[in-house]
CSV table of C-alpha atoms in Angstrom, one decimal:
chain,number,residue,atom,x,y,z
A,1431,MET,CA,5.9,-0.9,40.6
A,1432,THR,CA,6.2,1.1,43.8
A,1433,THR,CA,5.4,4.8,44.0
A,1434,HIS,CA,4.9,7.2,46.9
A,1435,LEU,CA,1.1,7.1,46.5
A,1436,PRO,CA,-1.3,5.5,49.0
A,1437,PRO,CA,-2.1,2.0,47.7
A,1438,ASN,CA,-5.8,2.4,48.5
A,1439,GLN,CA,-6.1,5.1,45.9
A,1440,THR,CA,-5.4,2.8,43.0
A,1441,LEU,CA,-8.5,1.9,41.0
A,1442,ASP,CA,-8.4,-1.4,39.2
A,1443,THR,CA,-10.0,-0.9,35.9
A,1444,ASP,CA,-10.6,-4.6,35.3
A,1445,SER,CA,-13.6,-4.4,37.6
A,1446,SER,CA,-15.0,-1.1,36.5
A,1447,ALA,CA,-17.0,-2.2,33.5
A,1448,GLN,CA,-17.9,-5.1,31.3
A,1449,GLU,CA,-16.1,-5.3,28.0
A,1450,SER,CA,-14.6,-7.8,25.6
A,1451,PRO,CA,-11.4,-9.4,26.9
A,1452,MET,CA,-8.1,-8.2,25.8
A,1453,PRO,CA,-5.6,-10.5,24.0
A,1454,ASN,CA,-4.2,-13.1,26.4
A,1455,ASN,CA,-1.2,-14.3,24.4
A,1456,VAL,CA,1.2,-12.4,26.6
A,1457,LEU,CA,3.4,-13.3,29.6
A,1458,LYS,CA,1.5,-13.6,32.8
A,1459,HIS,CA,2.2,-11.3,35.8
A,1460,ASP,CA,2.2,-12.3,39.4
A,1461,GLU,CA,0.4,-9.1,40.6
A,1462,PRO,CA,-3.3,-8.8,40.0
A,1463,ASP,CA,-3.0,-5.3,38.6
A,1464,ASN,CA,-0.7,-6.5,35.9
A,1465,GLN,CA,-2.7,-9.4,34.5
A,1466,ALA,CA,-3.7,-9.6,30.9
A,1467,MET,CA,-1.1,-7.0,29.9
A,1468,ILE,CA,-1.2,-5.8,26.3
A,1469,ASP,CA,2.0,-5.3,24.4
A,1470,GLU,CA,2.6,-3.1,21.4
A,1471,ASP,CA,1.9,-4.6,18.0
A,1472,THR,CA,4.3,-2.0,16.6
A,1473,ASP,CA,4.7,-0.2,13.3
A,1474,ALA,CA,7.8,0.0,11.2
A,1475,LEU,CA,9.5,3.4,11.0
A,1476,ASP,CA,8.3,5.2,7.9
A,1477,HIS,CA,10.1,7.8,5.8
A,1478,ASP,CA,8.5,10.7,7.6
A,1479,ASP,CA,9.6,9.4,11.0
A,1480,LEU,CA,13.2,9.3,9.7
A,1481,LEU,CA,13.0,12.9,8.8
A,1482,GLU,CA,11.6,14.1,12.2
A,1483,GLU,CA,14.3,15.6,14.4
A,1484,ASP,CA,12.3,15.0,17.6
A,1485,SER,CA,10.3,12.0,16.5
A,1486,ASP,CA,8.0,10.5,19.2
A,1487,ILE,CA,8.1,6.9,18.1
A,1488,ASP,CA,7.7,3.7,20.0
A,1489,ASP,CA,8.0,1.0,17.4
A,1490,GLU,CA,9.9,-2.1,16.2
A,1491,ILE,CA,12.6,-2.1,13.7
A,1492,ASP,CA,11.4,-2.9,10.2
A,1493,ASP,CA,12.4,-6.4,8.9
A,1494,SER,CA,13.8,-4.7,5.8
A,1495,ASP,CA,16.6,-3.3,8.0
A,1496,ILE,CA,17.9,-6.8,8.6
A,1497,GLU,CA,20.2,-7.7,5.8
A,1498,ASP,CA,23.2,-10.1,5.4
A,1499,ASP,CA,25.4,-7.1,4.5
A,1500,VAL,CA,25.2,-3.8,6.2
A,1501,PRO,CA,25.2,-1.0,3.6
A,1502,VAL,CA,28.6,0.6,3.2
A,1503,ALA,CA,28.5,4.3,4.2
A,1504,GLY,CA,30.9,6.5,6.1
A,1505,GLN,CA,34.1,5.6,7.8
A,1506,ALA,CA,35.3,2.0,8.3
A,1507,VAL,CA,35.3,0.9,11.9
A,1508,PRO,CA,37.6,-2.1,12.8
A,1509,VAL,CA,36.0,-4.7,15.0
A,1510,VAL,CA,38.2,-7.5,16.4
A,1511,VAL,CA,36.6,-10.9,16.6
A,1512,ASP,CA,38.3,-13.6,18.7
A,1513,MET,CA,36.1,-16.6,19.6
A,1514,THR,CA,36.7,-20.2,20.5
A,1515,HIS,CA,34.3,-23.2,20.6
A,1516,ILE,CA,34.8,-26.7,21.8
A,1517,VAL,CA,32.8,-29.3,19.8
A,1518,THR,CA,30.1,-31.1,21.9
A,1519,GLU,CA,29.0,-34.7,21.6
A,1520,ASP,CA,25.8,-33.6,19.9
A,1521,GLU,CA,27.9,-31.8,17.2
A,1522,SER,CA,30.2,-34.7,16.6
A,1523,GLY,CA,30.1,-35.9,13.0
A,1524,LEU,CA,28.8,-32.6,11.5
A,1525,ARG,CA,30.8,-30.6,8.9
A,1526,ILE,CA,33.1,-27.8,10.2
A,1527,ASP,CA,31.1,-25.2,8.2
A,1528,LYS,CA,27.8,-26.3,9.7
A,1529,VAL,CA,29.0,-26.3,13.3
A,1530,ALA,CA,30.8,-23.0,12.8
A,1531,SER,CA,27.7,-21.4,11.3
A,1532,GLN,CA,25.6,-22.6,14.3
A,1533,VAL,CA,28.0,-21.5,17.0
A,1534,PHE,CA,29.3,-18.3,15.4
A,1535,SER,CA,25.7,-17.3,14.6
A,1536,ASP,CA,26.4,-13.6,14.5
A,1537,PHE,CA,27.8,-14.0,11.1
A,1538,SER,CA,26.4,-15.4,7.8
A,1539,ARG,CA,27.3,-18.8,6.5
A,1540,VAL,CA,29.1,-17.3,3.5
A,1541,GLN,CA,31.3,-15.3,5.9
A,1542,VAL,CA,32.1,-18.4,8.0
A,1543,GLN,CA,33.0,-20.5,4.9
A,1544,GLY,CA,35.3,-17.7,3.7
A,1545,TRP,CA,37.0,-17.6,7.1
A,1546,ILE,CA,37.5,-21.4,7.0
A,1547,THR,CA,39.1,-21.1,3.6
A,1548,ASP,CA,41.4,-18.2,4.4
A,1549,GLY,CA,42.6,-19.5,7.7
A,1550,SER,CA,40.7,-17.1,10.0
A,1551,LEU,CA,38.8,-20.0,11.4
A,1552,LEU,CA,41.1,-22.8,12.5
A,1553,TYR,CA,40.2,-26.4,13.2
A,1554,ASN,CA,42.4,-27.8,16.0
A,1555,GLY,CA,44.9,-25.1,15.2
A,1556,SER,CA,45.2,-25.8,11.4
A,1557,VAL,CA,43.4,-24.9,8.2
A,1558,GLN,CA,40.9,-27.5,7.0
A,1559,ARG,CA,38.3,-27.8,4.3
A,1560,PRO,CA,34.7,-26.8,5.2
A,1561,LYS,CA,33.4,-30.4,4.6
A,1562,VAL,CA,35.7,-32.1,7.2
A,1563,ARG,CA,33.7,-33.8,9.9
A,1564,VAL,CA,34.4,-32.7,13.5
A,1565,LYS,CA,34.7,-34.9,16.7
A,1566,ALA,CA,33.8,-34.1,20.3
A,1567,ASN,CA,36.3,-31.9,22.0
A,1568,ASP,CA,37.8,-30.6,18.8
A,1569,VAL,CA,38.5,-26.8,18.9
A,1570,LEU,CA,37.2,-24.2,16.5
A,1571,HIS,CA,39.0,-20.8,16.8
A,1572,LEU,CA,37.8,-17.7,14.9
A,1573,SER,CA,40.2,-14.8,14.8
A,1574,THR,CA,39.6,-11.9,12.4
A,1575,THR,CA,39.1,-8.2,12.1
A,1576,LEU,CA,35.9,-6.8,10.6
A,1577,GLN,CA,36.0,-3.6,8.7
A,1578,GLN,CA,32.5,-2.6,9.4
A,1579,HIS,CA,31.3,0.6,7.6
A,1580,SER,CA,28.9,2.8,9.3
A,1581,GLU,CA,28.2,6.5,9.5
A,1582,ASP,CA,27.2,5.9,13.1
A,1583,GLN,CA,30.3,6.4,15.3
A,1584,PRO,CA,31.0,5.2,18.8
A,1585,GLU,CA,30.8,7.7,21.6
A,1586,ASN,CA,31.7,7.4,25.3
A,1587,ILE,CA,28.2,8.1,26.7
A,1588,ASP,CA,26.9,6.4,29.9
A,1589,ILE,CA,24.1,4.0,29.5
A,1590,ASP,CA,22.0,2.4,32.3
A,1591,VAL,CA,22.0,-1.3,31.8
A,1592,VAL,CA,19.2,-3.1,33.8
A,1593,TYR,CA,19.5,-6.6,32.3
A,1594,GLU,CA,22.3,-8.3,30.3
A,1595,ASP,CA,23.3,-11.7,29.2
A,1596,ASP,CA,25.1,-13.1,26.1
A,1597,ASP,CA,22.1,-12.6,23.8
A,1598,VAL,CA,20.0,-9.7,25.2
A,1599,LEU,CA,20.5,-6.2,26.6
A,1600,VAL,CA,17.9,-4.0,28.2
A,1601,ILE,CA,18.7,-0.4,29.0
A,1602,ASN,CA,16.8,2.3,30.8
A,1603,LYS,CA,16.9,5.3,28.4
A,1604,PRO,CA,17.0,8.7,30.1
A,1605,VAL,CA,14.9,11.7,29.0
A,1606,GLY,CA,16.5,13.7,26.3
A,1607,MET,CA,18.5,10.9,24.6
A,1608,VAL,CA,17.6,10.2,21.0
A,1609,VAL,CA,17.6,6.5,20.2
A,1610,HIS,CA,19.0,6.5,16.7
A,1611,PRO,CA,21.0,9.0,14.6
A,1612,GLY,CA,18.9,10.9,12.2
A,1613,ALA,CA,18.3,14.4,10.7
A,1614,GLY,CA,19.6,16.9,13.3
A,1615,ASN,CA,20.8,14.1,15.7
A,1616,GLN,CA,23.9,12.5,14.3
A,1617,THR,CA,25.7,12.3,17.6
A,1618,GLY,CA,24.8,11.8,21.3
A,1619,THR,CA,22.3,9.0,20.6
A,1620,LEU,CA,21.8,5.6,22.2
A,1621,VAL,CA,23.3,3.9,19.1
A,1622,ASN,CA,26.5,5.9,19.4
A,1623,ALA,CA,26.7,4.8,23.1
A,1624,LEU,CA,26.1,1.2,22.3
A,1625,LEU,CA,28.8,1.2,19.6
A,1626,TYR,CA,31.3,2.4,22.2
A,1627,HIS,CA,30.4,0.1,25.0
A,1628,TYR,CA,29.6,-2.9,22.8
A,1629,PRO,CA,31.7,-2.6,19.7
A,1630,GLN,CA,30.6,-5.9,18.2
A,1631,GLN,CA,27.1,-4.3,17.8
A,1632,HIS,CA,28.6,-2.7,14.7
A,1633,HIS,CA,27.7,-5.7,12.5
A,1634,LEU,CA,24.1,-5.6,13.6
A,1635,PRO,CA,21.5,-3.4,11.9
A,1636,ARG,CA,20.6,-0.4,14.1
A,1637,ALA,CA,23.2,-1.7,16.6
A,1638,GLY,CA,20.8,-4.5,17.6
A,1639,LEU,CA,17.8,-2.3,18.5
A,1640,VAL,CA,14.5,-4.1,18.5
A,1641,HIS,CA,12.2,-1.1,19.0
A,1642,ARG,CA,12.5,2.6,19.8
A,1643,ILE,CA,11.0,5.3,22.0
A,1644,ASP,CA,11.0,9.1,21.6
A,1645,LYS,CA,13.8,11.1,23.1
A,1646,ASP,CA,11.4,12.8,25.6
A,1647,THR,CA,10.0,9.5,26.8
A,1648,SER,CA,12.0,7.6,29.4
A,1649,GLY,CA,12.2,3.9,30.0
A,1650,LEU,CA,13.2,0.4,28.9
A,1651,LEU,CA,14.5,-0.6,25.5
A,1652,LEU,CA,15.2,-4.1,24.3
A,1653,ILE,CA,18.4,-4.8,22.3
A,1654,GLY,CA,19.6,-8.0,20.6
A,1655,LYS,CA,23.4,-8.7,21.1
A,1656,THR,CA,23.4,-11.2,18.2
A,1657,LYS,CA,21.7,-11.2,14.9
A,1658,PRO,CA,19.5,-14.3,15.7
A,1659,ALA,CA,18.5,-12.8,19.0
A,1660,GLN,CA,17.6,-9.5,17.4
A,1661,MET,CA,15.5,-11.3,14.7
A,1662,ALA,CA,13.8,-13.5,17.3
A,1663,LEU,CA,12.9,-10.5,19.5
A,1664,MET,CA,11.5,-8.6,16.6
A,1665,GLU,CA,9.3,-11.6,15.8
A,1666,GLN,CA,8.1,-11.6,19.4
A,1667,LEU,CA,7.0,-8.0,19.0
A,1668,LYS,CA,4.8,-9.1,16.1
A,1669,ASP,CA,3.3,-12.1,17.8
A,1670,LYS,CA,2.8,-10.3,21.2
A,1671,SER,CA,5.1,-12.3,23.4
A,1672,VAL,CA,6.8,-9.1,24.2
A,1673,TYR,CA,4.8,-6.7,26.5
A,1674,ARG,CA,5.5,-3.3,27.8
A,1675,HIS,CA,3.8,-1.3,30.6
A,1676,TYR,CA,3.8,2.5,30.4
A,1677,GLN,CA,3.0,5.0,33.2
A,1678,CYS,CA,1.9,8.6,32.5
A,1679,VAL,CA,0.5,11.5,34.4
A,1680,VAL,CA,-2.7,13.0,32.8
A,1681,ALA,CA,-5.1,15.9,33.3
A,1682,GLY,CA,-8.4,14.1,34.1
A,1683,ASP,CA,-10.4,12.8,37.0
A,1684,ALA,CA,-10.5,9.1,37.7
A,1685,ALA,CA,-14.3,8.7,37.1
A,1686,SER,CA,-14.1,10.2,33.7
A,1687,LEU,CA,-10.9,8.3,32.7
A,1688,LEU,CA,-12.5,5.0,33.7
A,1689,ARG,CA,-15.2,5.6,31.1
A,1690,HIS,CA,-12.5,5.5,28.5
A,1691,ARG,CA,-10.6,2.5,29.7
A,1692,ARG,CA,-10.6,1.1,26.2
A,1693,ILE,CA,-9.9,3.7,23.5
A,1694,ASP,CA,-10.5,2.4,20.0
A,1695,ALA,CA,-9.9,5.2,17.4
A,1696,PRO,CA,-7.9,4.9,14.2
A,1697,ILE,CA,-4.7,7.1,13.9
A,1698,GLY,CA,-3.1,8.5,10.8
A,1699,ARG,CA,-0.6,11.2,10.0
A,1700,HIS,CA,-2.0,14.8,10.1
A,1701,ARG,CA,-2.7,16.0,6.6
A,1702,THR,CA,-1.0,19.4,7.0
A,1703,GLN,CA,1.3,19.0,10.0
A,1704,ARG,CA,3.4,16.1,9.0
A,1705,THR,CA,5.2,15.7,12.4
A,1706,LYS,CA,1.8,15.1,14.1
A,1707,MET,CA,-0.6,12.2,14.2
A,1708,THR,CA,-4.4,12.5,14.6
A,1709,VAL,CA,-7.5,10.4,15.0
A,1710,MET,CA,-9.1,10.0,11.6
A,1711,THR,CA,-11.5,7.6,9.9
A,1712,ALA,CA,-8.9,6.8,7.2
A,1713,GLY,CA,-6.2,6.0,9.8
A,1714,ARG,CA,-4.9,2.7,10.9
A,1715,GLU,CA,-6.6,0.7,13.7
A,1716,ALA,CA,-5.4,1.8,17.1
A,1717,VAL,CA,-6.5,0.5,20.5
A,1718,THR,CA,-5.3,1.7,23.9
A,1719,HIS,CA,-6.2,0.2,27.3
A,1720,LEU,CA,-6.1,2.1,30.6
A,1721,LEU,CA,-5.2,-0.8,32.9
A,1722,ASN,CA,-5.1,1.1,36.2
A,1723,VAL,CA,-6.1,4.6,37.2
A,1724,THR,CA,-4.6,6.1,40.3
A,1725,PRO,CA,-6.0,9.5,41.3
A,1726,LEU,CA,-3.3,12.1,42.4
A,1727,ASN,CA,-6.0,14.7,43.2
A,1728,GLU,CA,-9.5,15.4,42.0
A,1729,ASN,CA,-8.4,16.3,38.4
A,1730,TYR,CA,-5.1,14.5,37.8
A,1731,CYS,CA,-4.2,10.8,37.6
A,1732,LEU,CA,-1.4,8.4,37.2
A,1733,LEU,CA,-2.2,5.8,34.5
A,1734,ASP,CA,-0.9,2.4,33.8
A,1735,VAL,CA,-1.4,2.0,30.0
A,1736,GLY,CA,-1.2,-1.0,27.7
A,1737,LEU,CA,-1.3,-0.9,23.9
A,1738,GLU,CA,-3.1,-3.4,21.7
A,1739,THR,CA,-1.6,-1.7,18.7
A,1740,GLY,CA,1.4,0.5,18.4
A,1741,ARG,CA,0.9,3.5,16.3
A,1742,THR,CA,3.2,6.5,16.4
A,1743,HIS,CA,2.3,8.8,19.3
A,1744,GLN,CA,-0.6,6.5,20.2
A,1745,ILE,CA,-0.8,7.1,23.9
A,1746,ARG,CA,-0.5,10.8,23.5
A,1747,VAL,CA,-3.0,11.1,20.6
A,1748,HIS,CA,-5.6,8.8,22.2
A,1749,LEU,CA,-5.6,10.5,25.6
A,1750,SER,CA,-5.7,13.9,24.0
A,1751,HIS,CA,-8.6,12.7,21.8
A,1752,VAL,CA,-10.7,11.9,24.8
A,1753,THR,CA,-9.7,15.3,26.3
A,1754,TYR,CA,-7.4,14.0,29.0
A,1755,PRO,CA,-3.9,14.9,27.7
A,1756,LEU,CA,-0.5,14.0,29.2
A,1757,VAL,CA,1.0,16.6,31.5
A,1758,GLY,CA,3.9,18.3,29.7
A,1759,ASP,CA,2.7,17.4,26.2
A,1760,ARG,CA,3.2,20.6,24.2
A,1761,VAL,CA,2.1,19.0,21.0
A,1762,TYR,CA,-1.2,17.3,22.0
A,1763,GLY,CA,-1.9,18.9,25.4
A,1764,GLY,CA,-2.0,22.6,25.2
A,1765,ARG,CA,-4.0,24.5,27.8
A,1766,ARG,CA,-6.2,21.5,28.6
A,1767,GLN,CA,-3.3,20.4,30.9
A,1768,LEU,CA,-4.4,23.0,33.4
A,1769,ARG,CA,-7.5,22.0,35.4
A,1770,SER,CA,-9.4,23.8,38.1
A,1771,GLY,CA,-8.6,23.6,41.8
A,1772,LEU,CA,-4.8,23.7,41.5
A,1773,THR,CA,-2.5,25.3,44.1
A,1774,GLU,CA,0.1,27.7,42.8
A,1775,ALA,CA,2.8,25.1,43.3
A,1776,GLN,CA,0.8,22.6,41.3
A,1777,ARG,CA,0.1,25.0,38.5
A,1778,GLN,CA,3.8,25.9,38.3
A,1779,ALA,CA,4.8,22.2,38.3
A,1780,ILE,CA,2.5,21.4,35.4
A,1781,SER,CA,3.4,24.5,33.4
A,1782,ASN,CA,7.1,24.0,33.9
A,1783,PHE,CA,7.2,20.2,33.3
A,1784,PRO,CA,9.5,20.1,30.2
A,1785,ARG,CA,8.3,16.9,28.5
A,1786,GLN,CA,5.4,14.5,28.2
A,1787,ALA,CA,5.1,12.7,31.5
A,1788,LEU,CA,5.5,9.2,30.0
A,1789,HIS,CA,7.7,6.3,31.1
A,1790,ALA,CA,8.1,2.7,29.8
A,1791,TYR,CA,8.6,1.0,33.2
A,1792,THR,CA,8.1,-2.7,32.6
A,1793,LEU,CA,9.4,-4.9,29.8
A,1794,GLY,CA,8.7,-8.6,29.4
A,1795,PHE,CA,9.9,-11.1,26.7
A,1796,VAL,CA,10.7,-14.7,26.1
A,1797,HIS,CA,14.4,-15.2,26.1
A,1798,PRO,CA,15.4,-16.0,22.5
A,1799,THR,CA,17.9,-18.8,23.5
A,1800,THR,CA,16.7,-20.3,26.7
A,1801,GLY,CA,12.9,-19.8,26.3
A,1802,GLU,CA,12.7,-18.4,29.8
A,1803,ASP,CA,10.2,-15.7,30.6
A,1804,ILE,CA,12.1,-12.5,31.5
A,1805,GLU,CA,10.6,-9.4,33.1
A,1806,VAL,CA,12.5,-6.2,33.8
A,1807,THR,CA,11.2,-3.1,35.6
A,1808,THR,CA,12.6,0.3,36.3
A,1809,PRO,CA,11.3,3.0,38.6
A,1810,LEU,CA,9.7,6.2,37.5
A,1811,PRO,CA,12.4,8.9,36.8
A,1812,GLU,CA,13.0,11.6,39.3
A,1813,ASP,CA,11.1,14.3,37.4
A,1814,MET,CA,7.9,12.3,37.3
A,1815,GLN,CA,8.2,11.3,40.9
A,1816,GLN,CA,8.5,15.0,41.9
A,1817,LEU,CA,5.5,15.9,39.7
A,1818,ILE,CA,3.4,13.1,41.3
A,1819,ALA,CA,4.5,14.3,44.8
A,1820,VAL,CA,3.4,17.9,44.1
A,1821,LEU,CA,0.1,16.9,42.5
A,1822,SER,CA,-0.8,14.5,45.3
A,1823,ASP,CA,0.3,16.9,48.1
A,1824,GLY,CA,-2.6,17.2,50.6
A,1825,TYR,CA,-4.8,14.7,48.7
A,1826,ASP,CA,-4.0,11.8,51.0
A,1827,ASP,CA,-5.5,13.7,53.9
A,1828,GLU,CA,-8.5,14.7,51.9
A,1829,TYR,CA,-9.0,11.2,50.6
A,1830,ASP,CA,-8.9,9.7,54.1
A,1831,LYS,CA,-11.7,12.0,55.5
């Protein structure tokens, strides 16, 4: 990841103290600063999260969302399916329904068998029984229109695609975009945009989303384009073969932050303020790792953060708990964001920063079809780059003295 900061100011936390090693069952990185990256062992979205209009979540989609039949609600949306498959040598001798279920894997076996029977799925141009055995170079052609019911409607909203193939999509979500429609946000979401640009995502739960991030957090989101891909990627989140790097700007000096490079403090929902999380003995286990600390000036730093667990608001809660909150965090930061020694320009930049300075900039996963290790990165958004430039203004010269 490249920023405008002098490279000699980056402090590698791996050499700063002795502590138990972090989990190593994640993809390896070529750069030393990125080794032993921790991914999020993420939580499912609970009922309270669904009710939050401005929910700050970074979690996986619950397995219970994945069903053979999407619940019927709202207006019917027609989705045209037109797919052709030529039988391979390896598939020769198998039944039509078995081959079709394997190659048209977006759909359930019951759906495929029904299409074979009603003529939507043709074998060499004609209707055949499901148990007929296929031969190499035979042609299966599926042509049908799905009446998918959903209350989430497509909208022509631009999305920034940073990786795409037949199975997987990775997008860079901008600040201010809600991921999924919910209370107070029925339109203008990423799901609405996905349904417009990728209409076949209608038949996938949550339009193929694998995890989610808050509307005021920018960065990378992983999406399955088929049901098997979505399921496989969700499983990877659980077994930690998906990893994500986050960068954030915090109020705190480097030496103090390095003393907290492993924050182990359970997190639970606040007893009286239900949209907030807090450190509490009765909470769920939560562990955050500060992988790299880059001083911007004497009292502010850019952090590279990895999560051993993935609780709601975890990065924000943990850093606030150790008294070094994210810049722009109105919920967990408060006046502690303003430290001594600031110029007027720096003070204004911090006071006026409109959101938590948090960005998911690296995403790594095992491709669900090829097994290849994939890593995608995206630069810090403009607002965070400008904040960093203001906070580090003049510090380069001071540091070099």
